[in-house]
GROMACS .gro file of C-alpha atoms in nm:
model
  390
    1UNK     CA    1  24.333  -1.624   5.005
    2UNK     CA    2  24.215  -1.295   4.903
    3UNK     CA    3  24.006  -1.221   4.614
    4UNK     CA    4  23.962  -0.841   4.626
    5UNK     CA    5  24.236  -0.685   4.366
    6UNK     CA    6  24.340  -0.337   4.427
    7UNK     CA    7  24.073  -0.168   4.223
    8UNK     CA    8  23.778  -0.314   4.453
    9UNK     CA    9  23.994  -0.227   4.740
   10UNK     CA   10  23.902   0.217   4.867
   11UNK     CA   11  23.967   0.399   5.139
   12UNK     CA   12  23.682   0.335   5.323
   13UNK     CA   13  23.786  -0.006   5.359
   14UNK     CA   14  24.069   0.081   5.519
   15UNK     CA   15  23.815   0.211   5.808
   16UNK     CA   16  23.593  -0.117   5.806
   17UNK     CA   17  23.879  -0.362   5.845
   18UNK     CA   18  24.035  -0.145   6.150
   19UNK     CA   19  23.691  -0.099   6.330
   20UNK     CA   20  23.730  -0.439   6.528
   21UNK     CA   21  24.060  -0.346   6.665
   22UNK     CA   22  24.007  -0.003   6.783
   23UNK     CA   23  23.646  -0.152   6.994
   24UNK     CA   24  23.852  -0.369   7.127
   25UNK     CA   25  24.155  -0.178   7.272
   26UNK     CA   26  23.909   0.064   7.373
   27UNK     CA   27  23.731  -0.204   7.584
   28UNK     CA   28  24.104  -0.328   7.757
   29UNK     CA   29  24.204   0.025   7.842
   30UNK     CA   30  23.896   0.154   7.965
   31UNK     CA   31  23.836  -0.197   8.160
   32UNK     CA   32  24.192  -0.167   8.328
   33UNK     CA   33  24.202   0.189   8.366
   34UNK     CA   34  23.855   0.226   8.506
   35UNK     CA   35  23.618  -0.038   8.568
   36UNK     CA   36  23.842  -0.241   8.727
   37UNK     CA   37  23.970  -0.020   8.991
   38UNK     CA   38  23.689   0.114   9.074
   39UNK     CA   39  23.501  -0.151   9.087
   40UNK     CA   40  23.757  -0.384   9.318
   41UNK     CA   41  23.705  -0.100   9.609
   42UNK     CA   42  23.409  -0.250   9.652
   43UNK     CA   43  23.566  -0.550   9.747
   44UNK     CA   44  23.891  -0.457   9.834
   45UNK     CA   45  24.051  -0.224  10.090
   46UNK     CA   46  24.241   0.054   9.892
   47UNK     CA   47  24.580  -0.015   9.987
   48UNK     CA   48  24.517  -0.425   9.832
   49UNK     CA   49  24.355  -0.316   9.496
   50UNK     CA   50  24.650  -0.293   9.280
   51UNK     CA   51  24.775  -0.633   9.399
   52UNK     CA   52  24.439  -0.769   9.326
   53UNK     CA   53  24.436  -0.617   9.013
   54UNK     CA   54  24.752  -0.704   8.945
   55UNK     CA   55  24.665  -1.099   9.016
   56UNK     CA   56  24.326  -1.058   8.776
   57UNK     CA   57  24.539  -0.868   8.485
   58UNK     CA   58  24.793  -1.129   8.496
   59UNK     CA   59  24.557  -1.458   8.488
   60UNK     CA   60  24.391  -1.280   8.193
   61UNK     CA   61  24.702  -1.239   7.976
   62UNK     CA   62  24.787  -1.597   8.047
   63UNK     CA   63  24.452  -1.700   7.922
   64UNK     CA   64  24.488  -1.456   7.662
   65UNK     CA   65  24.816  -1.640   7.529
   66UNK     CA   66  24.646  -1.979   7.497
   67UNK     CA   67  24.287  -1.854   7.397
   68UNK     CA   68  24.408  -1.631   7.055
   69UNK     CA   69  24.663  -1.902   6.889
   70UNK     CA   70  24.415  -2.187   6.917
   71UNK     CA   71  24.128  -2.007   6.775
   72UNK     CA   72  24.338  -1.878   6.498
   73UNK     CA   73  24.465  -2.239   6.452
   74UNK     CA   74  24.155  -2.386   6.455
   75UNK     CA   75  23.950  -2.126   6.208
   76UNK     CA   76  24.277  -2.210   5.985
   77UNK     CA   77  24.088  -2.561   5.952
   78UNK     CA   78  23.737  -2.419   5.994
   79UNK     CA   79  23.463  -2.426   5.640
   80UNK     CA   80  23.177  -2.249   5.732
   81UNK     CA   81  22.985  -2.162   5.453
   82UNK     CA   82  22.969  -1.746   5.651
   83UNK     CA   83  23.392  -1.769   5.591
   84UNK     CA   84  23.623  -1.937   5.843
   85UNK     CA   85  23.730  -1.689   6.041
   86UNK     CA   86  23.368  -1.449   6.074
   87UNK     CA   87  23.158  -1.718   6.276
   88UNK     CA   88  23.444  -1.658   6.625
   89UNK     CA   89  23.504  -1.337   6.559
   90UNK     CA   90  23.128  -1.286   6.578
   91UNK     CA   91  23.036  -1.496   6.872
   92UNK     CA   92  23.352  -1.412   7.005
   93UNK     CA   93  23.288  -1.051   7.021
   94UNK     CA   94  22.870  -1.115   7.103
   95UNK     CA   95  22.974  -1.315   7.401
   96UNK     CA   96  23.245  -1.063   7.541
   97UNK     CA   97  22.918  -0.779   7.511
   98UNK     CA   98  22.672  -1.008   7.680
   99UNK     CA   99  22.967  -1.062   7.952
  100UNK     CA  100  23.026  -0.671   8.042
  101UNK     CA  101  22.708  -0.625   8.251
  102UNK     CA  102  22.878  -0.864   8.486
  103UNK     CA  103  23.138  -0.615   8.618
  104UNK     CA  104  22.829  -0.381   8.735
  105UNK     CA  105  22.614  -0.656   8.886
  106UNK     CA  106  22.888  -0.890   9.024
  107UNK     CA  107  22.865  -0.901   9.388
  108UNK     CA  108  23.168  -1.036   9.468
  109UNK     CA  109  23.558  -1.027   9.365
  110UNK     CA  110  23.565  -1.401   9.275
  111UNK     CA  111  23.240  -1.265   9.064
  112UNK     CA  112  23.436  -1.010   8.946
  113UNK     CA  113  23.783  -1.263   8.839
  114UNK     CA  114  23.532  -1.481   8.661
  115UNK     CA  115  23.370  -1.237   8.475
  116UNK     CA  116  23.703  -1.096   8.320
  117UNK     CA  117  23.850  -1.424   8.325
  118UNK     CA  118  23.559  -1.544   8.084
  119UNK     CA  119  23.557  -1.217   7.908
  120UNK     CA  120  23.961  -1.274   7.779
  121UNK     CA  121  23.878  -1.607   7.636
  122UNK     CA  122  23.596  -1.445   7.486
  123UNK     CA  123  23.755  -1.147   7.320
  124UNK     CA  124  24.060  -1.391   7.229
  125UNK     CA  125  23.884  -1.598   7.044
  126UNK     CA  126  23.743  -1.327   6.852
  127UNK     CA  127  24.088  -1.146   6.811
  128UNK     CA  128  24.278  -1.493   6.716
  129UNK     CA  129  24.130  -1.493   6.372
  130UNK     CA  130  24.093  -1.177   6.349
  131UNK     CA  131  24.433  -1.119   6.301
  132UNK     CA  132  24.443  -1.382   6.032
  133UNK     CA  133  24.174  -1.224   5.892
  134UNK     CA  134  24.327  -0.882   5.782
  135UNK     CA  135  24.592  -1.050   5.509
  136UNK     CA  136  24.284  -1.229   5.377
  137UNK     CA  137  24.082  -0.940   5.311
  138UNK     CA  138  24.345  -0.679   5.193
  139UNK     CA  139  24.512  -0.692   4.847
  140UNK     CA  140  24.881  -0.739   4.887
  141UNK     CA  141  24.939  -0.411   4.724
  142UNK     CA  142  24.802  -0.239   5.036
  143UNK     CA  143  24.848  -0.425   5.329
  144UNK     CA  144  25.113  -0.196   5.430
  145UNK     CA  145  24.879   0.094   5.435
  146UNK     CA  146  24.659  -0.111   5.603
  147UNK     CA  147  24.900  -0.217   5.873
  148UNK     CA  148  24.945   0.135   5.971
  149UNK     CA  149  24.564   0.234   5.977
  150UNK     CA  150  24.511  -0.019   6.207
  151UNK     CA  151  24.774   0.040   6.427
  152UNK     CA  152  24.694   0.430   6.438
  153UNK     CA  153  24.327   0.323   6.542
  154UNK     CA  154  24.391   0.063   6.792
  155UNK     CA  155  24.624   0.393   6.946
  156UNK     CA  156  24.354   0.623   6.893
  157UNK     CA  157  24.131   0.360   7.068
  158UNK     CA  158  24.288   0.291   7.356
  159UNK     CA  159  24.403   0.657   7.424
  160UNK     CA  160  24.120   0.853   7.286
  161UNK     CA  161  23.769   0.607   7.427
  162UNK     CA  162  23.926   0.627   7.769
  163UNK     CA  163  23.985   0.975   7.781
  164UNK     CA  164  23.605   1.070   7.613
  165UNK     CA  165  23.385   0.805   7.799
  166UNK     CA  166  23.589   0.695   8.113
  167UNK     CA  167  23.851   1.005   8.243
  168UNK     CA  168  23.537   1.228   8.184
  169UNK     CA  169  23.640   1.352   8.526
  170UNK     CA  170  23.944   1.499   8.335
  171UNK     CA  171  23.995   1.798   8.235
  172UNK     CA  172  24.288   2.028   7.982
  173UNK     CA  173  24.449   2.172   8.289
  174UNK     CA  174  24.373   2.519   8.224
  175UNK     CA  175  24.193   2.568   8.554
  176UNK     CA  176  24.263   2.221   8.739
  177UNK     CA  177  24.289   1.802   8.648
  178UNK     CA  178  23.981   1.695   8.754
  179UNK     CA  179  23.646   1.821   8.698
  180UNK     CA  180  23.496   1.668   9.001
  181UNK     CA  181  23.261   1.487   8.875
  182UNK     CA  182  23.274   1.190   9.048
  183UNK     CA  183  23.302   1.356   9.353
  184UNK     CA  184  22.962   1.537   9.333
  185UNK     CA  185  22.796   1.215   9.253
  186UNK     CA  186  22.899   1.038   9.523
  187UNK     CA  187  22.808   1.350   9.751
  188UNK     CA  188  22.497   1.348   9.567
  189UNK     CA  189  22.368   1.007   9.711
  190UNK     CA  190  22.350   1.159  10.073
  191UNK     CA  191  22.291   1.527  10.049
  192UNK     CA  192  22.099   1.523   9.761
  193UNK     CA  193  21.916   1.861   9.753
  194UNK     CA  194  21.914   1.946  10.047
  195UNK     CA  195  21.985   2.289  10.207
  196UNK     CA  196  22.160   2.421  10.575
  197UNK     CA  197  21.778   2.494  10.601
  198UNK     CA  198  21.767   2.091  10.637
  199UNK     CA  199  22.008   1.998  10.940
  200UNK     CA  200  21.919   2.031  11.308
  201UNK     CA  201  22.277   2.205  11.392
  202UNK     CA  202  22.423   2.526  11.297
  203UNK     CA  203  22.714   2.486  10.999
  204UNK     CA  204  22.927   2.690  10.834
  205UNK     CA  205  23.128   2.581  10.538
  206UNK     CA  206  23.483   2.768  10.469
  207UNK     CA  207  23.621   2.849  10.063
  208UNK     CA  208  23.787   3.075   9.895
  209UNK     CA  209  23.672   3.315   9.659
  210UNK     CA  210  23.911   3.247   9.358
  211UNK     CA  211  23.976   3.560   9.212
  212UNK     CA  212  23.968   3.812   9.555
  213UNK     CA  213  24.130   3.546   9.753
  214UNK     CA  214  23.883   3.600  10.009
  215UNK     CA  215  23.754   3.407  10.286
  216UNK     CA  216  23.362   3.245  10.214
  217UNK     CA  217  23.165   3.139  10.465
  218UNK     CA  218  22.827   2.936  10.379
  219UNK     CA  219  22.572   2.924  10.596
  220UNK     CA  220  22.285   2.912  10.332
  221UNK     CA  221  22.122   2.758  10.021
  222UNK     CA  222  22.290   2.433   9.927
  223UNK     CA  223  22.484   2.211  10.082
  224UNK     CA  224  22.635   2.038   9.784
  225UNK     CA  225  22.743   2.350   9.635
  226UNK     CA  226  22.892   2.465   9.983
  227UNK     CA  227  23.085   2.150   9.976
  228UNK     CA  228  23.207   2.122   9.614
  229UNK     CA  229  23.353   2.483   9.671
  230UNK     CA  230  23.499   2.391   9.998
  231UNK     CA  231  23.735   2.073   9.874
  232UNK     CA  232  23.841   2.177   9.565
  233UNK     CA  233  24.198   2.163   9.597
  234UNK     CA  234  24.378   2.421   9.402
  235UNK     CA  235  24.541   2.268   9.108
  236UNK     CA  236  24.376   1.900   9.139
  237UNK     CA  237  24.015   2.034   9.112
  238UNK     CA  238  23.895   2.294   8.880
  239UNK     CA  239  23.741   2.579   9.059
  240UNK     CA  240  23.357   2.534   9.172
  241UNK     CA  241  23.175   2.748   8.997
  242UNK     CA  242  22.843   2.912   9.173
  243UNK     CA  243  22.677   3.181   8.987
  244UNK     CA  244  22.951   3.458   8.895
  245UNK     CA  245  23.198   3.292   9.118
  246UNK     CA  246  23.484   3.072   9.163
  247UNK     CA  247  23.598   2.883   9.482
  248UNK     CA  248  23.848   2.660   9.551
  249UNK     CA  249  23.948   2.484   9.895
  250UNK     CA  250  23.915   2.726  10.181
  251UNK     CA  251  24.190   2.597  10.381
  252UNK     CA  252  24.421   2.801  10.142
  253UNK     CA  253  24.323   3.090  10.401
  254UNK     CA  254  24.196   2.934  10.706
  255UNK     CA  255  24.257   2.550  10.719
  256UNK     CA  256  24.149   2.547  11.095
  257UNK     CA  257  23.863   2.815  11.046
  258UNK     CA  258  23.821   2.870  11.429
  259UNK     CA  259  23.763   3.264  11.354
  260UNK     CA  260  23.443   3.214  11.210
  261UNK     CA  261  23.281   3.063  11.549
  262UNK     CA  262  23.437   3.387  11.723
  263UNK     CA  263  23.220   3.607  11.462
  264UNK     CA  264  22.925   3.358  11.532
  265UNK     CA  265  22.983   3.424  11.884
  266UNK     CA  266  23.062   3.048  12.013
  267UNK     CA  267  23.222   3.084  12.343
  268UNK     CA  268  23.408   2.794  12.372
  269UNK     CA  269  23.548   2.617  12.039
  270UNK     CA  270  23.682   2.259  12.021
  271UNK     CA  271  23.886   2.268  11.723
  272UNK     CA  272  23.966   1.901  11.541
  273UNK     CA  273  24.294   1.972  11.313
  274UNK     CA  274  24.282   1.655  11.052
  275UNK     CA  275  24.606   1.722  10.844
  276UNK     CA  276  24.896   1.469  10.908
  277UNK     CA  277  25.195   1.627  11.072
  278UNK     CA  278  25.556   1.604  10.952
  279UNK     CA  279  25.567   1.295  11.207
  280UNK     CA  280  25.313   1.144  11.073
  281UNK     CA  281  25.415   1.129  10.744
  282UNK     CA  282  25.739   1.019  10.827
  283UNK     CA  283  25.548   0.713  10.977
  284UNK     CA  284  25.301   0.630  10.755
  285UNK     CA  285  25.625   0.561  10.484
  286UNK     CA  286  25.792   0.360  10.739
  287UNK     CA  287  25.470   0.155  10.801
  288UNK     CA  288  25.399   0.106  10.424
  289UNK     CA  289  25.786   0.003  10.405
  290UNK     CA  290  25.740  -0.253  10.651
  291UNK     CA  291  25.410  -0.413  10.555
  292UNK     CA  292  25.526  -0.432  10.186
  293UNK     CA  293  25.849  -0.623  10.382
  294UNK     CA  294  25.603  -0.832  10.593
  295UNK     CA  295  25.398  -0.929  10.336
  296UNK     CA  296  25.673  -1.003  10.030
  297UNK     CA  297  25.794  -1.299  10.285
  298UNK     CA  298  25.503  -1.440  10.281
  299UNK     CA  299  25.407  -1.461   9.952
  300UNK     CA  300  25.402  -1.748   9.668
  301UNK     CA  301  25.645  -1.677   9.384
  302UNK     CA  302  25.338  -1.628   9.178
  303UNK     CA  303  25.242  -1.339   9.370
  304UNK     CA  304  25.570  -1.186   9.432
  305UNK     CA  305  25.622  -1.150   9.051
  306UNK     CA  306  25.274  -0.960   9.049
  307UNK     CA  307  25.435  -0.771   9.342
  308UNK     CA  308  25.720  -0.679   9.128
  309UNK     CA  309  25.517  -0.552   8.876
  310UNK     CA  310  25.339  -0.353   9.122
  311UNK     CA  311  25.594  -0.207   9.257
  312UNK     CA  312  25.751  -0.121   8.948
  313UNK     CA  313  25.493   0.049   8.811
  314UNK     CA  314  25.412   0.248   9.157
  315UNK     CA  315  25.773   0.367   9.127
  316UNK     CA  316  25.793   0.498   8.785
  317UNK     CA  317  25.412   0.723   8.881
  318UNK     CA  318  25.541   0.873   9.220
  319UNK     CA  319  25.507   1.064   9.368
  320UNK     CA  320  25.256   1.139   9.061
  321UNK     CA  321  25.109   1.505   9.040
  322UNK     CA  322  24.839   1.496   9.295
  323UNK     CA  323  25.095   1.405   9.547
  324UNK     CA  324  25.278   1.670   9.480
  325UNK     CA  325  25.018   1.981   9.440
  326UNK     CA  326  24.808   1.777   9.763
  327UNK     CA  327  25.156   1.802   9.986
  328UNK     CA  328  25.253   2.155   9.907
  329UNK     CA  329  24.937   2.220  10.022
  330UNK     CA  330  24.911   2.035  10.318
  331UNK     CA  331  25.226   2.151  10.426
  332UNK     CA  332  25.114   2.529  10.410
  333UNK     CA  333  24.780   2.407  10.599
  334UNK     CA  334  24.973   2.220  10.877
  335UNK     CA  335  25.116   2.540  10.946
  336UNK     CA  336  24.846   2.725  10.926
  337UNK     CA  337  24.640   2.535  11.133
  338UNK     CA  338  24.907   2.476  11.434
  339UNK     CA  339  24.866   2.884  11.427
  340UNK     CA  340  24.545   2.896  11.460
  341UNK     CA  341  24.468   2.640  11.721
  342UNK     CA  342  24.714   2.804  11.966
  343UNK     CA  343  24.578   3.152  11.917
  344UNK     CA  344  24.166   3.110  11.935
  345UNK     CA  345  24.061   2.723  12.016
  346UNK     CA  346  24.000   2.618  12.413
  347UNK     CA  347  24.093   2.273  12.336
  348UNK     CA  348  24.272   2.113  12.015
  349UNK     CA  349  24.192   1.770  11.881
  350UNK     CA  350  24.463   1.613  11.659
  351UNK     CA  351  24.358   1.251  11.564
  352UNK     CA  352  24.622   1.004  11.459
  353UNK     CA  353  24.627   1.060  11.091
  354UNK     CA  354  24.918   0.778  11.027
  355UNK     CA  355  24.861   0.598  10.647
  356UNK     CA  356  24.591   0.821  10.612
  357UNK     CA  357  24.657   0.992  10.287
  358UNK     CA  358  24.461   1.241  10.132
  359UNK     CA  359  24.214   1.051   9.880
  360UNK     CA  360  24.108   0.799  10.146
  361UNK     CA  361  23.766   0.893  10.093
  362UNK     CA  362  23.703   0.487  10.197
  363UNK     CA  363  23.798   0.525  10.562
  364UNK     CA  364  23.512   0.684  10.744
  365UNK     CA  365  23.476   0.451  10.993
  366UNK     CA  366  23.847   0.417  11.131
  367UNK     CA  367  23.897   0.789  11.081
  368UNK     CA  368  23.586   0.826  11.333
  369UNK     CA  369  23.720   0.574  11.571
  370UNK     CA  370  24.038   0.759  11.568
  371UNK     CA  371  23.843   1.084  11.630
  372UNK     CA  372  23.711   0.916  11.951
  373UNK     CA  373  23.979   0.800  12.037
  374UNK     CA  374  24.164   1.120  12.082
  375UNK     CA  375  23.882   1.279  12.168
  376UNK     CA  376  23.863   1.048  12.525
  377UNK     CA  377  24.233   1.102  12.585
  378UNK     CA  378  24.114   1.520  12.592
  379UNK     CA  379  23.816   1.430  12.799
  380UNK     CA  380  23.938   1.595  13.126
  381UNK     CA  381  23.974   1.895  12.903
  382UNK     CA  382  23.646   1.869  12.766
  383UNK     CA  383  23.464   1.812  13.068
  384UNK     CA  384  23.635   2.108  13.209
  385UNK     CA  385  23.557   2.329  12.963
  386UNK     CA  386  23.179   2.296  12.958
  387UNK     CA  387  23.178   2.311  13.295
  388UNK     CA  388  23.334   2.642  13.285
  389UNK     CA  389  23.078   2.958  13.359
  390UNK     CA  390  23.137   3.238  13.138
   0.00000   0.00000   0.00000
C-alpha cells in the first residue's frame, strides 16, 4: 500500500515513476524498427526477412504474455527487505542490458531468436511488477495525473528514441527523406579515401547539378563524393552536397550517359542499360504473386497466421513513398535510356532485371551473373565489334 500522501508527492515524481516505461518502449521500437531488420539481412535473404521477423516478434509476445503476469503474481507474494516489486524490476531490467550486445555479436539467426527470446522474459519480468508498482507509489489523489504522464512518455519513447538515435538517416523532408547516411558508410568500407587517381581504368561518374540542372561529369578527386552525388535519387535522398554545390542522381538527364564516352573520344561504346522495363515489372509482380501462392500451401498454420500478418501490414504501406518517387523516376529513365542506346551505343546490354527492385543493394552476385549472362548471348556482337578497324 502506499505511504506517500499528496503533500510528499511533486512534480518531479511524476518524471521518476514514468522513466522505466519510456526506456523501455524506446528499446521495443527501436529493436523492431531497426536492429532487427537490419540485422536478419545478415542472415536472411531480403525478400524472407519480414517472415522471419514476423516468426521472432510473434514467439516474443507469446513469451511476453506468460513472463509479465507471473512475475507480477509472484512479487505480489515476494518480502524482500529492498520492497517486493524493486529486486525484478532491477535484475529484470540489468539482465535485458547485459543481453543487447548479443544482437551485434550473434553470428547466427537461431543466435539472434535466442537472444530476443531471452531478452522478452527479461524485460517482462521487469515490466510485470512494474506495473503493480505505479498504484503503490502514487497517492490516490494523483494517480490519474500519473496515468497520463506515463502514457505520454511511453509515446514520446517509442516515437521520439527511434526517430533521434535509430532513423538518424531521416530527415524533415525539406530537401529529401533520407540523409544517406547509411549509404556512405557502407560505401565507406570499400572506397574509403580513395581517389579516380587510385583505379587502373578510366571512370567517369554522371550527376546533376541541382540548381542549373546540368549534366556533371567526375573524373577527379573522390570517389565517394562522386558516388554519393551520383545516386541520390531526387526526393528519397537529400541532395549531396560538395563544396557550393548540390547534386542529385544524374540519370535525371542522362540515365544511359553514352555521350560522355563520345566527348572522351571512345570509339566503340558497349552500353549496359540496368533499369527494369515495363515487362519486367509486370513479371516480377506475377512472380512475387506466385511464390507467396507456392509458399502459403506449404506452410504450418502457425506460420500462415504470421503470413497474414505480413501481408497485412505490407498492404496497408504500399506502395509506400519510395516506391512511388523511385518508379516515376525509373519510368522517365527507361525512356530515356531506350533513346539513348539506339542513337550513340554499338551494342546494348539489357540484363534480366526481373524481382530486382530498386533497394536490392544485397544482390551483387546474381545481378553480375545476370550481367554475364546477357552479355554471352551479345557475344557475336561483341566479338565483332572489337574486331572492327576504325
Amino acid at each position: 500500500m502506499s505511504n506517500i500522501n499528496v503533500a510528499n508527492f511533486r512534480r518531479w515524481d511524476y518524471v521518476k515513476i514514468t522513466i522505466l516505461g519510456f526506456a523501455t518502449t524506446a528499446l521495443w521500437q527501436s529493436l523492431h524498427s531497426i536492429i532487427l531488420p537490419q540485422r536478419l539481412l545478415d542472415f536472411v535473404p531480403e525478400a524472407q526477412k519480414n517472415t522471419y521477423l514476423g516468426i521472432i516478434t510473434l514467439c516474443g509476445l507469446l513469451l511476453a504474455m506468460f513472463a509479465q503476469p507471473i512475475a507480477g503474481a509472484i512479487s505480489d507474494r515476494s518480502t524482500f527487505k529492498w520492497g517486493r516489486r524493486r529486486p525484478y524490476i532491477f535484475w529484470g531490467m540489468i539482465i535485458s542490458i547485459l543481453l543487447l550486445p548479443g544482437f551485434a555479436l550473434a553470428g547466427s539467426f537461431a543466435a539472434i531468436f535466442v537472444v530476443y527470446c531471452l531478452l522478452q522474459v527479461a524485460a517482462n519480468t521487469a515490466q510485470g511488477p512494474y506495473q503493480a508498482f505505479l498504484p503503490e507509489m502514487v497517492p490516490e489523489k494523483k494517480r490519474g495525473m500519473a496515468s497520463g504522464f506515463r502514457s505520454l512518455f511511453e509515446l514520446t519513447g517509442g516515437v521520439g528514441f527511434v526517430l533521434f538515435a535509430g532513423w538518424n538517416d531521416l530527415t524533415f523532408p525539406l530537401h529529401g527523406l533520407i540523409q544517406g547516411n547509411y549509404i556512405r558508410a557502407f560505401l565507406n568500407k570499400y572506397l574509403k579515401d580513395k581517389t579516380f587517381y587510385d583505379i587502373q581504368r578510366p571512370l567517369k561518374i554522371v550527376a546533376c547539378d541541382c540548381l542549373t540542372m546540368r549534366q556533371v561529369v567526375f573524373d577527379s578527386g573522390r570517389l565517394i563524393d562522386a558516388v554519393m552525388a551520383s545516386v541520390s535519387i531526387p526526393g528519397v535522398f537529400q541532395p549531396y552536397k560538395i563544396a557550393d554545390h548540390y547534386y542529385i542522381d544524374g540519370g535525371i538527364l542522362n540515365p544511359l550517359p553514352t555521350d560522355v564516352l563520345v566527348d572522351a573520344g571512345a570509339r566503340k561504346i558497349i552500353a549496359v542499360n540496368v533499369l527494369p522495363s515495363p515487362e519486367e515489372i509486370e513479371r516480377t509482380r506475377e512472380l512475387i504473386t506466385k511464390r507467396a501462392l507456392l509458399e502459403a500451401a506449404r506452410r504450418s498454420p502457425f506460420k500462415k497466421a504470421v503470413s497474414l500478418i505480413q501481408h497485412k501490414q505490407e498492404g496497408f504501406l504500399k506502395p509506400n513513398i519510395f516506391d512511388v518517387i523511385v518508379s516515376s523516376v525509373q519510368s522517365m529513365e527507361y525512356a530515356l535510356a531506350q533513346l539513348s542506346s539506339l542513337s550513340q551505343s554499338d551494342v546494348t546490354l539489357h540484363p534480366d532485371m526481373t524481382a530486382m527492385f530498386w533497394s536490392a543493394f544485397d544482390h551483387a552476385p546474381d545481378l553480375i551473373k545476370r550481367g554475364e549472362e546477357e552479355t554471352l548471348l551479345h557475344l557475336s556482337q561483341i566479338k565483332e565489334l572489337v574486331a572492327r578497324s576504325e
